[in-house]
CSV table of C-alpha atoms and ligand atoms in Angstrom, one decimal:
chain,number,residue,atom,x,y,z
A,834,MET,CA,-28.1,0.4,23.0
A,835,SER,CA,-27.6,1.6,26.6
A,836,LEU,CA,-28.1,5.1,27.8
A,837,ARG,CA,-24.5,5.3,28.8
A,838,ASN,CA,-23.3,4.8,25.3
A,839,LYS,CA,-25.8,7.4,24.0
A,840,ILE,CA,-24.5,10.0,26.4
A,841,LEU,CA,-20.9,9.1,25.5
A,842,PHE,CA,-21.6,9.9,21.8
A,843,THR,CA,-23.4,13.1,22.7
A,844,ASP,CA,-20.3,14.2,24.7
A,845,LYS,CA,-18.0,13.2,22.0
A,846,ILE,CA,-19.6,15.0,19.1
A,847,SER,CA,-21.2,18.1,20.8
A,848,ASN,CA,-17.9,20.0,20.9
A,849,ILE,CA,-17.2,19.6,17.2
A,850,ARG,CA,-17.7,23.1,15.8
A,851,VAL,CA,-19.0,22.0,12.4
A,852,ILE,CA,-21.6,19.8,14.1
A,853,LYS,CA,-22.9,22.7,16.1
A,854,ALA,CA,-23.5,24.6,12.9
A,855,ILE,CA,-25.1,21.6,11.2
A,856,THR,CA,-27.6,21.2,14.1
A,857,GLN,CA,-28.6,24.9,14.0
A,858,VAL,CA,-29.1,24.9,10.2
A,859,ALA,CA,-31.0,21.5,10.3
A,860,ASP,CA,-33.4,22.8,12.9
A,861,SER,CA,-34.0,26.2,11.3
A,862,GLU,CA,-34.6,24.5,7.9
A,863,ASN,CA,-36.7,21.7,9.5
A,864,LEU,CA,-34.6,18.9,8.0
A,865,LYS,CA,-33.6,15.5,9.5
A,866,VAL,CA,-29.8,15.2,9.5
A,867,PHE,CA,-27.5,12.4,10.6
A,868,ALA,CA,-23.8,11.6,11.0
A,869,VAL,CA,-23.4,8.3,9.2
A,870,GLY,CA,-20.9,5.6,7.9
A,871,GLY,CA,-17.3,5.4,8.9
A,872,PHE,CA,-17.5,8.3,11.3
A,873,VAL,CA,-20.0,6.5,13.6
A,874,ARG,CA,-18.3,3.2,13.2
A,875,ASP,CA,-14.9,4.6,14.2
A,876,LEU,CA,-16.4,6.6,17.1
A,877,ILE,CA,-17.7,3.3,18.5
A,878,LEU,CA,-14.4,1.7,17.9
A,879,GLY,CA,-12.5,4.6,19.5
A,880,ARG,CA,-10.5,5.2,16.3
A,881,GLU,CA,-9.6,8.7,15.3
A,882,LYS,CA,-11.4,10.0,12.2
A,883,ASN,CA,-11.2,13.2,10.3
A,884,ASP,CA,-13.9,12.4,7.8
A,885,LEU,CA,-17.5,13.2,8.6
A,886,ASP,CA,-20.3,11.9,6.4
A,887,VAL,CA,-23.6,13.8,6.8
A,888,LEU,CA,-26.8,12.3,5.6
A,889,VAL,CA,-29.6,14.8,4.9
A,890,ILE,CA,-33.2,13.7,4.3
A,891,GLY,CA,-33.6,16.2,1.5
A,892,SER,CA,-31.0,17.9,-0.7
A,893,GLY,CA,-27.5,17.3,0.6
A,894,VAL,CA,-26.1,20.0,-1.8
A,895,ASP,CA,-28.5,22.8,-0.7
A,896,PHE,CA,-27.9,21.9,2.9
A,897,ALA,CA,-24.1,22.0,2.5
A,898,GLN,CA,-24.4,25.4,1.0
A,899,SER,CA,-26.4,26.7,4.0
A,900,VAL,CA,-23.9,25.3,6.5
A,901,ALA,CA,-21.0,26.7,4.5
A,902,GLU,CA,-22.6,30.1,4.5
A,903,LYS,CA,-23.2,30.0,8.2
A,904,LEU,CA,-19.5,29.2,8.8
A,905,GLY,CA,-18.3,31.7,6.2
A,906,ILE,CA,-16.8,28.9,4.0
A,907,THR,CA,-16.5,29.7,0.3
A,908,ASN,CA,-14.5,26.8,-0.8
A,909,VAL,CA,-17.2,24.1,-1.3
A,910,ASN,CA,-17.0,21.3,-3.9
A,911,TYR,CA,-20.4,20.4,-5.4
A,912,PHE,CA,-21.0,17.1,-7.3
A,913,LYS,CA,-24.5,17.8,-8.4
A,914,ASN,CA,-24.7,14.6,-10.5
A,915,PHE,CA,-24.1,12.5,-7.4
A,916,GLY,CA,-26.1,14.8,-5.1
A,917,THR,CA,-23.1,15.4,-2.9
A,918,ALA,CA,-21.1,18.3,-1.7
A,919,HIS,CA,-17.8,18.6,0.3
A,920,PHE,CA,-15.8,21.1,2.3
A,921,ASP,CA,-13.0,21.1,4.8
A,922,TYR,CA,-13.3,22.8,8.2
A,923,ASP,CA,-11.2,22.6,11.3
A,924,ASN,CA,-9.0,19.8,9.9
A,925,MET,CA,-12.1,17.8,9.1
A,926,ASN,CA,-13.4,16.6,5.6
A,927,ILE,CA,-17.1,16.9,5.6
A,928,GLU,CA,-19.2,15.3,3.0
A,929,PHE,CA,-22.9,16.0,2.6
A,930,VAL,CA,-25.2,13.6,0.8
A,931,GLY,CA,-29.0,13.6,0.3
A,932,ALA,CA,-30.8,10.3,1.2
A,933,ARG,CA,-30.8,8.1,-1.9
A,934,LYS,CA,-32.4,5.0,-3.3
A,935,GLU,CA,-29.4,4.4,-5.5
A,936,SER,CA,-28.8,1.8,-8.0
A,937,TYR,CA,-26.2,1.6,-10.7
A,938,ASP,CA,-26.6,0.9,-14.3
A,939,ARG,CA,-25.3,-2.7,-14.4
A,940,ASN,CA,-22.9,-2.1,-17.3
A,941,THR,CA,-21.8,1.5,-17.3
A,942,ARG,CA,-21.5,1.8,-13.5
A,943,LYS,CA,-23.1,5.2,-13.7
A,944,PRO,CA,-25.2,5.7,-10.6
A,945,ILE,CA,-28.9,6.4,-11.0
A,946,VAL,CA,-29.5,8.8,-8.2
A,947,GLU,CA,-33.0,8.8,-7.0
A,948,ASP,CA,-34.3,10.5,-3.8
A,949,GLY,CA,-35.0,8.0,-1.1
A,950,THR,CA,-35.9,7.7,2.6
A,951,PHE,CA,-33.5,7.2,5.5
A,952,GLU,CA,-34.1,3.5,5.4
A,953,ASP,CA,-33.5,3.3,1.7
A,954,ASP,CA,-30.2,5.0,2.1
A,955,ILE,CA,-29.0,3.0,5.0
A,956,THR,CA,-29.8,-0.4,3.7
A,957,ARG,CA,-28.2,0.2,0.3
A,958,ARG,CA,-24.8,0.8,2.1
A,959,ASP,CA,-22.0,-1.7,2.0
A,960,PHE,CA,-21.7,-3.3,5.4
A,961,THR,CA,-23.8,-3.3,8.6
A,962,ILE,CA,-20.9,-1.8,10.5
A,963,ASN,CA,-21.3,1.2,8.2
A,964,THR,CA,-25.0,1.5,8.5
A,965,LEU,CA,-25.1,3.2,11.9
A,966,ALA,CA,-26.3,6.8,12.2
A,967,ILE,CA,-26.3,9.4,14.9
A,968,SER,CA,-29.0,12.1,14.9
A,969,LEU,CA,-27.7,15.6,14.7
A,970,ASN,CA,-31.1,17.4,15.3
A,971,LYS,CA,-31.4,19.1,18.6
A,972,SER,CA,-34.5,17.1,19.7
A,973,ASP,CA,-32.7,13.8,19.7
A,974,PHE,CA,-29.1,14.9,19.4
A,975,GLY,CA,-26.6,12.0,19.7
A,976,LYS,CA,-29.2,9.2,19.4
A,977,LEU,CA,-27.8,6.2,17.7
A,978,ILE,CA,-30.0,4.6,15.0
A,979,ASP,CA,-29.1,1.0,14.3
A,980,ASN,CA,-31.5,-0.5,11.8
A,981,CYS,CA,-29.3,-3.3,10.6
A,982,SER,CA,-27.7,-4.6,13.9
A,983,GLY,CA,-24.5,-2.8,13.0
A,984,PHE,CA,-23.6,-2.3,16.7
A,985,THR,CA,-23.8,-6.1,17.5
A,986,ASP,CA,-21.6,-6.8,14.4
A,987,ILE,CA,-19.0,-4.3,15.6
A,988,GLU,CA,-19.1,-6.0,19.0
A,989,ASN,CA,-18.7,-9.4,17.3
A,990,LYS,CA,-16.1,-8.1,15.0
A,991,LEU,CA,-18.0,-9.2,11.9
A,992,ILE,CA,-18.2,-7.8,8.4
A,993,LYS,CA,-21.7,-8.5,7.0
A,994,THR,CA,-23.8,-6.9,4.3
A,995,PRO,CA,-27.2,-5.4,5.2
A,996,LEU,CA,-28.9,-7.0,2.3
A,997,ASP,CA,-28.2,-10.3,0.5
A,998,PRO,CA,-24.4,-9.9,-0.5
A,999,PHE,CA,-25.2,-10.8,-4.1
A,1000,LYS,CA,-27.4,-7.6,-4.2
A,1001,THR,CA,-25.0,-5.5,-2.3
A,1002,PHE,CA,-22.0,-6.5,-4.4
A,1003,ASP,CA,-24.0,-6.2,-7.6
A,1004,ASP,CA,-24.6,-2.6,-6.8
A,1005,ASP,CA,-20.9,-2.0,-6.5
A,1006,PRO,CA,-18.5,-5.0,-7.0
A,1007,LEU,CA,-15.7,-3.0,-5.4
A,1008,ARG,CA,-17.4,-3.8,-2.1
A,1009,ILE,CA,-15.9,-7.3,-2.4
A,1010,MET,CA,-12.5,-5.8,-1.9
A,1011,ARG,CA,-13.8,-3.3,0.7
A,1012,ALA,CA,-15.0,-6.3,2.8
A,1013,PHE,CA,-11.5,-7.7,2.9
A,1014,ARG,CA,-10.0,-4.3,3.4
A,1015,PHE,CA,-12.1,-3.6,6.5
A,1016,ALA,CA,-11.3,-7.1,7.8
A,1017,SER,CA,-7.6,-6.3,7.5
A,1018,GLN,CA,-7.8,-2.8,8.9
A,1019,LEU,CA,-10.1,-3.7,11.8
A,1020,HIS,CA,-8.9,-7.2,12.4
A,1021,PHE,CA,-12.6,-8.4,11.8
A,1022,ASN,CA,-13.9,-11.6,10.3
A,1023,VAL,CA,-16.0,-11.7,7.2
A,1024,ASP,CA,-19.3,-13.5,7.2
A,1025,GLU,CA,-19.4,-16.8,5.3
A,1026,SER,CA,-22.1,-15.4,3.0
A,1027,ILE,CA,-19.7,-12.7,1.8
A,1028,MET,CA,-17.1,-15.4,0.9
A,1029,ILE,CA,-19.7,-17.3,-1.1
A,1030,ALA,CA,-20.8,-14.2,-3.0
A,1031,ALA,CA,-17.2,-13.0,-3.5
A,1032,LYS,CA,-16.2,-16.4,-5.1
A,1033,GLU,CA,-19.1,-16.3,-7.5
A,1034,MET,CA,-19.0,-12.6,-8.3
A,1035,ARG,CA,-15.3,-11.8,-8.5
A,1036,SER,CA,-15.3,-11.5,-12.3
A,1037,ARG,CA,-17.7,-8.5,-11.9
A,1038,LEU,CA,-14.7,-6.6,-10.6
A,1039,SER,CA,-13.8,-6.1,-14.3
A,1040,ILE,CA,-16.4,-3.3,-14.5
A,1041,VAL,CA,-14.7,-1.4,-11.6
A,1042,SER,CA,-12.0,1.1,-12.5
A,1043,GLN,CA,-8.4,0.0,-11.8
A,1044,GLU,CA,-7.7,3.1,-9.7
A,1045,ARG,CA,-10.4,2.1,-7.2
A,1046,ILE,CA,-9.2,-1.5,-7.1
A,1047,THR,CA,-5.6,-0.5,-6.6
A,1048,ASP,CA,-6.7,2.0,-3.9
A,1049,GLU,CA,-8.3,-0.8,-1.9
A,1050,PHE,CA,-5.4,-3.1,-2.5
A,1051,LEU,CA,-3.0,-0.5,-1.1
A,1052,LYS,CA,-5.2,0.1,1.9
A,1053,ILE,CA,-5.0,-3.7,2.7
A,1054,LEU,CA,-1.2,-3.4,2.4
A,1055,SER,CA,-1.3,-0.3,4.7
A,1056,SER,CA,-3.3,-2.1,7.4
A,1057,PRO,CA,-1.6,-3.4,10.6
A,1058,LYS,CA,-1.7,-7.1,9.5
A,1059,PRO,CA,-2.1,-7.3,5.7
A,1060,SER,CA,-2.0,-11.1,5.6
A,1061,ILE,CA,-5.6,-11.0,6.8
A,1062,GLY,CA,-6.8,-9.2,3.7
A,1063,LEU,CA,-4.4,-10.9,1.4
A,1064,GLN,CA,-5.4,-14.4,2.6
A,1065,LEU,CA,-9.1,-13.5,2.1
A,1066,LEU,CA,-8.3,-12.2,-1.4
A,1067,PHE,CA,-6.7,-15.6,-2.1
A,1068,ASP,CA,-9.3,-17.8,-0.5
A,1069,SER,CA,-12.1,-16.1,-2.4
A,1070,GLY,CA,-10.2,-16.3,-5.7
A,1071,VAL,CA,-10.3,-12.5,-6.0
A,1072,LEU,CA,-6.4,-12.3,-5.9
A,1073,GLU,CA,-6.4,-14.2,-9.2
A,1074,ASN,CA,-8.4,-11.3,-10.7
A,1075,VAL,CA,-6.6,-8.4,-9.2
A,1076,PHE,CA,-3.0,-9.7,-8.8
A,1077,PRO,CA,-2.6,-13.0,-10.5
A,1078,GLU,CA,1.2,-13.1,-10.2
A,1079,ILE,CA,0.9,-13.2,-6.4
A,1080,SER,CA,-1.9,-15.7,-6.5
A,1081,ILE,CA,0.1,-18.3,-8.4
A,1082,MET,CA,2.8,-18.2,-5.7
A,1083,ALA,CA,0.6,-20.5,-3.6
A,1084,GLY,CA,1.2,-24.2,-3.4
A,1085,VAL,CA,4.1,-26.6,-2.9
A,1086,ASP,CA,5.6,-29.0,-5.3
A,1087,GLN,CA,7.0,-32.3,-4.1
A,1088,ARG,CA,9.5,-34.4,-6.1
A,1089,LYS,CA,11.2,-37.3,-4.6
A,1090,ASP,CA,12.3,-36.1,-1.2
A,1091,TYR,CA,12.4,-32.4,-2.2
A,1092,HIS,CA,9.7,-29.8,-1.6
A,1093,HIS,CA,10.0,-26.1,-1.4
A,1094,LYS,CA,8.3,-23.6,0.9
A,1095,ASP,CA,4.9,-22.3,-0.2
A,1096,VAL,CA,6.0,-19.0,-1.6
A,1097,PHE,CA,2.6,-17.3,-1.0
A,1098,LEU,CA,2.6,-18.2,2.7
A,1099,HIS,CA,6.2,-17.2,3.1
A,1100,THR,CA,5.4,-13.9,1.4
A,1101,LEU,CA,2.5,-13.2,3.7
A,1102,GLN,CA,4.8,-13.7,6.7
A,1103,VAL,CA,7.4,-11.4,5.2
A,1104,VAL,CA,4.8,-8.7,4.6
A,1105,ASP,CA,3.5,-9.0,8.2
A,1106,ASN,CA,7.1,-9.0,9.5
A,1107,ILE,CA,7.9,-5.8,7.6
A,1108,CYS,CA,4.8,-4.1,8.8
A,1109,SER,CA,6.0,-4.0,12.4
A,1110,GLU,CA,9.1,-2.1,11.1
A,1111,THR,CA,7.6,0.3,8.7
A,1112,ASN,CA,4.5,2.2,7.6
A,1113,ASN,CA,6.0,2.9,4.2
A,1114,VAL,CA,3.5,1.2,1.9
A,1115,TRP,CA,6.1,1.0,-0.9
A,1116,LEU,CA,8.6,-0.9,1.3
A,1117,ARG,CA,5.6,-3.2,2.2
A,1118,PHE,CA,4.9,-3.5,-1.5
A,1119,ALA,CA,8.5,-4.5,-2.1
A,1120,ALA,CA,8.1,-7.3,0.5
A,1121,LEU,CA,4.9,-8.5,-1.2
A,1122,VAL,CA,6.7,-8.8,-4.6
A,1123,HIS,CA,10.3,-9.7,-3.7
A,1124,ASP,CA,9.8,-13.3,-4.7
A,1125,ILE,CA,7.2,-12.7,-7.5
A,1126,ALA,CA,9.4,-14.4,-10.1
A,1127,LYS,CA,9.8,-17.6,-8.1
A,1128,PRO,CA,7.0,-19.4,-10.0
A,1129,PRO,CA,8.3,-18.6,-13.5
A,1130,THR,CA,11.9,-19.4,-12.6
A,1131,LYS,CA,11.2,-22.6,-10.6
A,1132,LYS,CA,13.2,-25.6,-11.8
A,1133,PHE,CA,13.8,-29.1,-10.4
A,1134,VAL,CA,17.5,-29.9,-10.6
A,1135,GLU,CA,18.4,-33.6,-10.1
A,1136,GLY,CA,20.5,-34.1,-6.9
A,1137,ILE,CA,20.0,-30.5,-5.8
A,1138,GLY,CA,16.2,-30.0,-5.6
A,1139,TRP,CA,14.2,-26.9,-6.4
A,1140,THR,CA,16.0,-23.8,-7.7
A,1141,PHE,CA,14.8,-20.3,-8.5
A,1142,HIS,CA,17.8,-19.0,-10.4
A,1143,GLY,CA,17.6,-15.3,-11.4
A,1144,HIS,CA,14.2,-14.7,-9.8
A,1145,GLU,CA,15.5,-11.4,-8.4
A,1146,ASP,CA,16.3,-10.1,-11.8
A,1147,LEU,CA,13.2,-11.4,-13.5
A,1148,GLY,CA,11.1,-10.1,-10.6
A,1149,ALA,CA,12.5,-6.6,-11.0
A,1150,ARG,CA,11.8,-6.8,-14.8
A,1151,MET,CA,8.3,-7.9,-14.2
A,1152,MET,CA,7.5,-4.8,-12.2
A,1153,LYS,CA,7.1,-2.4,-15.1
A,1154,LYS,CA,4.2,-4.2,-16.7
A,1155,ILE,CA,2.6,-4.7,-13.3
A,1156,PHE,CA,2.9,-1.0,-12.4
A,1157,HIS,CA,1.3,0.0,-15.7
A,1158,ARG,CA,-1.5,-2.6,-15.5
A,1159,MET,CA,-2.3,-1.7,-11.8
A,1160,LYS,CA,-1.9,2.0,-12.4
A,1161,LEU,CA,0.6,2.3,-9.6
A,1162,PRO,CA,2.6,5.5,-9.3
A,1163,LEU,CA,5.5,5.2,-11.7
A,1164,HIS,CA,7.8,7.3,-9.6
A,1165,GLN,CA,7.9,4.3,-7.2
A,1166,LEU,CA,8.9,1.8,-9.9
A,1167,GLU,CA,12.6,2.2,-9.7
A,1168,TYR,CA,12.6,1.9,-5.9
A,1169,ILE,CA,10.6,-1.4,-6.0
A,1170,GLN,CA,12.8,-2.7,-8.8
A,1171,LYS,CA,15.9,-1.9,-6.9
A,1172,LEU,CA,14.7,-3.7,-3.7
A,1173,VAL,CA,13.6,-6.8,-5.7
A,1174,ARG,CA,16.8,-7.0,-7.7
A,1175,LEU,CA,19.0,-6.6,-4.6
A,1176,HIS,CA,17.2,-8.6,-2.0
A,1177,LEU,CA,19.6,-11.5,-2.2
A,1178,ARG,CA,22.7,-9.5,-2.3
A,1179,PRO,CA,23.3,-9.1,1.4
A,1180,ILE,CA,23.0,-12.9,1.9
A,1181,ALA,CA,25.7,-13.4,-0.7
A,1182,LEU,CA,27.9,-10.8,1.0
A,1183,ALA,CA,27.4,-12.5,4.3
A,1184,LYS,CA,28.5,-15.9,3.1
A,1185,GLU,CA,31.8,-15.4,1.6
A,1186,GLU,CA,35.0,-13.7,2.6
A,1187,VAL,CA,33.9,-10.5,0.9
A,1188,THR,CA,36.2,-7.9,-0.5
A,1189,ASP,CA,35.9,-4.2,0.1
A,1190,SER,CA,35.1,-3.7,-3.5
A,1191,ALA,CA,32.0,-6.0,-3.3
A,1192,ILE,CA,30.8,-4.0,-0.4
A,1193,ARG,CA,31.4,-0.8,-2.2
A,1194,ARG,CA,29.4,-2.0,-5.2
A,1195,PHE,CA,26.6,-3.0,-2.9
A,1196,VAL,CA,26.6,0.5,-1.2
A,1197,VAL,CA,26.6,2.3,-4.5
A,1198,ASP,CA,23.9,0.0,-6.0
A,1199,ALA,CA,21.6,0.3,-3.0
A,1200,GLY,CA,22.3,4.1,-2.7
A,1201,GLU,CA,20.0,5.8,-0.3
A,1202,ASP,CA,17.7,2.8,0.0
A,1203,LEU,CA,20.3,0.6,1.7
A,1204,GLU,CA,18.7,0.7,5.2
A,1205,GLU,CA,15.3,-0.1,3.8
A,1206,LEU,CA,16.8,-3.0,1.8
A,1207,ILE,CA,18.2,-4.4,5.0
A,1208,ILE,CA,14.8,-4.0,6.7
A,1209,LEU,CA,13.4,-6.2,3.8
A,1210,CYS,CA,16.1,-8.8,4.2
A,1211,ARG,CA,15.5,-9.1,7.9
A,1212,ALA,CA,11.8,-9.4,7.3
A,1213,ASP,CA,12.6,-12.2,4.8
A,1214,ILE,CA,13.8,-14.4,7.6
A,1215,THR,CA,10.8,-16.6,8.3
A,1216,SER,CA,12.5,-19.7,9.8
A,1217,LYS,CA,10.8,-21.1,12.9
A,1218,ASN,CA,14.1,-22.2,14.3
A,1219,PRO,CA,15.4,-19.5,16.7
A,1220,ILE,CA,19.0,-20.6,16.2
A,1221,LYS,CA,18.8,-20.1,12.5
A,1222,VAL,CA,17.1,-16.8,12.9
A,1223,GLU,CA,19.8,-15.6,15.2
A,1224,LYS,CA,22.4,-16.8,12.7
A,1225,TYR,CA,20.8,-15.0,9.7
A,1226,LEU,CA,20.3,-11.8,11.7
A,1227,GLY,CA,23.9,-12.0,12.8
A,1228,ASN,CA,25.0,-12.3,9.1
A,1229,TYR,CA,23.2,-9.1,8.2
A,1230,GLU,CA,24.7,-7.4,11.2
A,1231,ARG,CA,28.1,-8.4,9.9
A,1232,VAL,CA,27.4,-7.1,6.4
A,1233,MET,CA,26.2,-3.8,7.8
A,1234,GLN,CA,29.3,-3.5,10.0
A,1235,LYS,CA,31.4,-4.0,6.9
A,1236,VAL,CA,29.3,-1.4,5.1
A,1237,ARG,CA,29.8,1.1,7.9
A,1238,ASP,CA,33.6,0.4,7.9
A,1239,VAL,CA,33.9,0.9,4.2
A,1240,LYS,CA,31.6,3.9,4.1
A,1241,GLU,CA,33.6,5.6,6.9
A,1242,ARG,CA,36.8,5.0,4.9
A,1243,ASP,CA,35.4,6.0,1.5
A,1244,GLN,CA,32.5,8.3,2.2
A,1245,LEU,CA,30.6,6.6,-0.6
A,1246,ARG,CA,27.2,8.0,0.0
A,1247,ALA,CA,26.9,10.5,-2.8
A,1248,PHE,CA,29.4,8.6,-4.8
A,1249,GLN,CA,30.7,9.9,-8.1
A,1250,SER,CA,34.1,10.5,-9.6
A,1251,PRO,CA,36.0,13.1,-7.7
A,1252,VAL,CA,37.2,14.5,-11.1
A,1253,ARG,CA,33.9,15.9,-12.5
A,1254,GLY,CA,32.7,15.9,-16.1
A,1255,GLU,CA,33.4,19.6,-16.7
A,1256,GLU,CA,37.1,19.0,-15.8
A,1257,ILE,CA,37.3,15.9,-17.9
A,1258,MET,CA,36.1,17.9,-20.9
A,1259,GLN,CA,38.7,20.6,-20.3
A,1260,ILE,CA,41.6,18.2,-19.8
A,1261,CYS,CA,40.7,16.0,-22.7
A,1262,ASN,CA,39.4,18.9,-24.9
A,1263,LEU,CA,36.1,17.2,-25.4
A,1264,LYS,CA,32.6,18.6,-26.0
A,1265,PRO,CA,29.7,17.1,-23.9
A,1266,SER,CA,29.5,13.6,-25.2
A,1267,LYS,CA,29.2,9.9,-24.5
A,1268,LYS,CA,32.9,9.7,-24.2
A,1269,VAL,CA,33.0,12.0,-21.2
A,1270,GLY,CA,30.6,9.7,-19.4
A,1271,GLU,CA,32.7,6.6,-20.3
A,1272,ILE,CA,35.8,8.2,-18.9
A,1273,LYS,CA,34.0,9.2,-15.7
A,1274,THR,CA,32.6,5.7,-15.3
A,1275,ALA,CA,36.1,4.2,-15.8
A,1276,ILE,CA,37.4,6.4,-12.9
A,1277,GLU,CA,34.4,5.3,-10.8
A,1278,GLU,CA,35.0,1.6,-11.6
A,1279,ALA,CA,38.6,1.9,-10.6
A,1280,ILE,CA,37.6,3.4,-7.2
A,1281,LEU,CA,35.0,0.7,-6.7
A,1282,ASP,CA,37.5,-2.0,-7.6
A,1283,GLY,CA,39.9,-0.6,-5.1
A,1284,LYS,CA,42.6,0.2,-7.7
A,1285,ILE,CA,42.7,3.8,-6.6
A,1286,GLY,CA,41.4,5.7,-3.5
A,1287,ASN,CA,38.3,7.7,-3.5
A,1288,ASN,CA,40.0,11.1,-3.6
A,1289,TYR,CA,40.8,13.8,-6.1
A,1290,ASP,CA,44.5,13.4,-6.5
A,1291,GLU,CA,44.4,9.7,-7.2
A,1292,ALA,CA,41.5,10.1,-9.6
A,1293,TYR,CA,43.3,12.9,-11.4
A,1294,LYS,CA,46.5,10.8,-11.8
A,1295,TYR,CA,44.4,7.8,-13.0
A,1296,LEU,CA,42.7,10.1,-15.6
A,1297,MET,CA,46.1,11.1,-17.0
A,1298,ILE,CA,47.0,7.5,-17.4
A,1299,ILE,CA,43.8,6.3,-19.1
A,1300,LYS,CA,42.7,9.3,-21.1
A,1301,ASP,CA,44.8,8.7,-24.3
A,1302,GLN,CA,43.4,5.2,-24.6
A,1303,PHE,CA,39.9,6.7,-24.6
A,1304,LEU,CA,40.8,9.5,-27.0
A,1305,GLU,CA,42.5,7.2,-29.5
A,1306,ASN,CA,39.3,5.3,-30.4
B,1953,CTP,N1,-20.1,3.2,1.0
B,1953,CTP,C1,-20.8,2.2,0.4
B,1953,CTP,N2,-20.3,1.5,-0.7
B,1953,CTP,C2,-19.1,1.9,-1.2
B,1953,CTP,C3,-18.4,3.0,-0.6
B,1953,CTP,C4,-19.0,3.6,0.5
B,1953,CTP,O1,-21.9,1.8,0.9
B,1953,CTP,N3,-18.6,1.3,-2.3
B,1953,CTP,C5,-20.7,3.9,2.2
B,1953,CTP,C6,-20.4,3.3,3.5
B,1953,CTP,O2,-21.6,3.4,4.3
B,1953,CTP,C7,-19.3,4.1,4.0
B,1953,CTP,C8,-19.6,5.5,3.5
B,1953,CTP,O3,-20.2,5.2,2.2
B,1953,CTP,O4,-19.2,4.1,5.4
B,1953,CTP,C9,-18.4,6.3,3.3
B,1953,CTP,O5,-17.5,5.7,2.4
B,1953,CTP,P1,-15.9,5.8,2.6
B,1953,CTP,O6,-15.5,7.1,3.0
B,1953,CTP,O7,-15.3,5.1,1.4
B,1953,CTP,O8,-15.6,4.7,3.7
B,1953,CTP,P2,-15.6,4.8,5.3
B,1953,CTP,O9,-16.5,3.8,5.9
B,1953,CTP,O10,-15.7,6.3,5.7
B,1953,CTP,O11,-14.2,4.3,5.7
B,1953,CTP,P3,-12.7,4.9,5.3
B,1953,CTP,O12,-12.7,6.3,5.4
B,1953,CTP,O13,-11.8,4.2,6.2
B,1953,CTP,O14,-12.5,4.4,3.9
């Protein structure tokens, strides 16, 4: 480690206010204290980081209390069982931990927290790139301590475990997924030894909580090029454990002269494509699952080849079970289902001479997610032939132009019957009931079919014509 780099770290961290307080308290209490983990890694990589992990050779909880008192902070979270404490200061999340020789109970996953040395603590960490420490004591402030060659591994863009990966993963099997997540976030390679251990140990992920697994999975999806992490999950077999429906999309079937695209590889490309257009992880998730029902709907039809009829509907229906199993936030379910269900619709609308009413239905069905649906459709174009790509993009542009035209005419955005439920009840002398909804829907359908215009007068007249027929039965 050159002197130049050392000075660089000193400069970078000496202006951070909480670090000044940490240094003063550490020296007055005669404790060795370090910045560790992701903070140091990201400092070297030049990535912005608001999380600071502080390692204390002593009690992390007591030390946090002293620093908090010095800064006048009253809002400190203590996790005494884990020997950690946390507070926020100056837009930073600061976590304090005492050095530990930690091992987990193999079955319950409860950590056995035992005091340890600096070396114990550092080598029990997940990856060498996370084992770097910077001293925060005044005497050697800013000094980088690199016991596990983490700096070289950062330079070589390599994810490697400080110990035998079988031991590191046995301590916390989630680290298998973390390896792939860091590879995806940082665009690093994973060491071959990690792949070997991951393949053998993947079933141990069953002792990890679904929330932690899903969190890592979504971090992969949020990374700049998720195909890196997803491909590693697949190659190690871990995808089969954490998201089997995606895993079985891989492979190509050949019959006579017909074969279909490898759905998994196509999906990876769609996900990467969409990532250059959006950071919305749910839109990215929709890209990941848009063809999820291709394997269960796949059929070989003589003379035609491979078909996947109804995969968009089945895919949407599959989502509910998957959301529950993976403990995904249920308020996103409808959005994902909608995008999966509608992802073929724009293609259909581009092909035929479409009627205004087909466009209206599409606008109403997609609602406020229409723009995002089109982003998905554009990302779904994975042809290598530039002429085809241009043609498909042109098709979507034509559909969107039609949408704009119809919208301008109809103002369909917040579409509902111009004659409202209250008025229908008054005119028809009805109490709130299913019938009121049926009449309202009939008016809306007439507008969507183009039988009447989307305005009050025509809707009122139409109500007068149809109401008796509804009231009779
Ligand atoms: N760590 C570990 N094993 C885990 C989780 C965390 O060894 N299963 C260690 C790593 O040294 C890591 C540090 O604890 O650097 C902090 O963990 P975390 O905040 O989850 O990760 P970061 O490395 O800070 O990265 P990020 O904030 O991007 O998740």
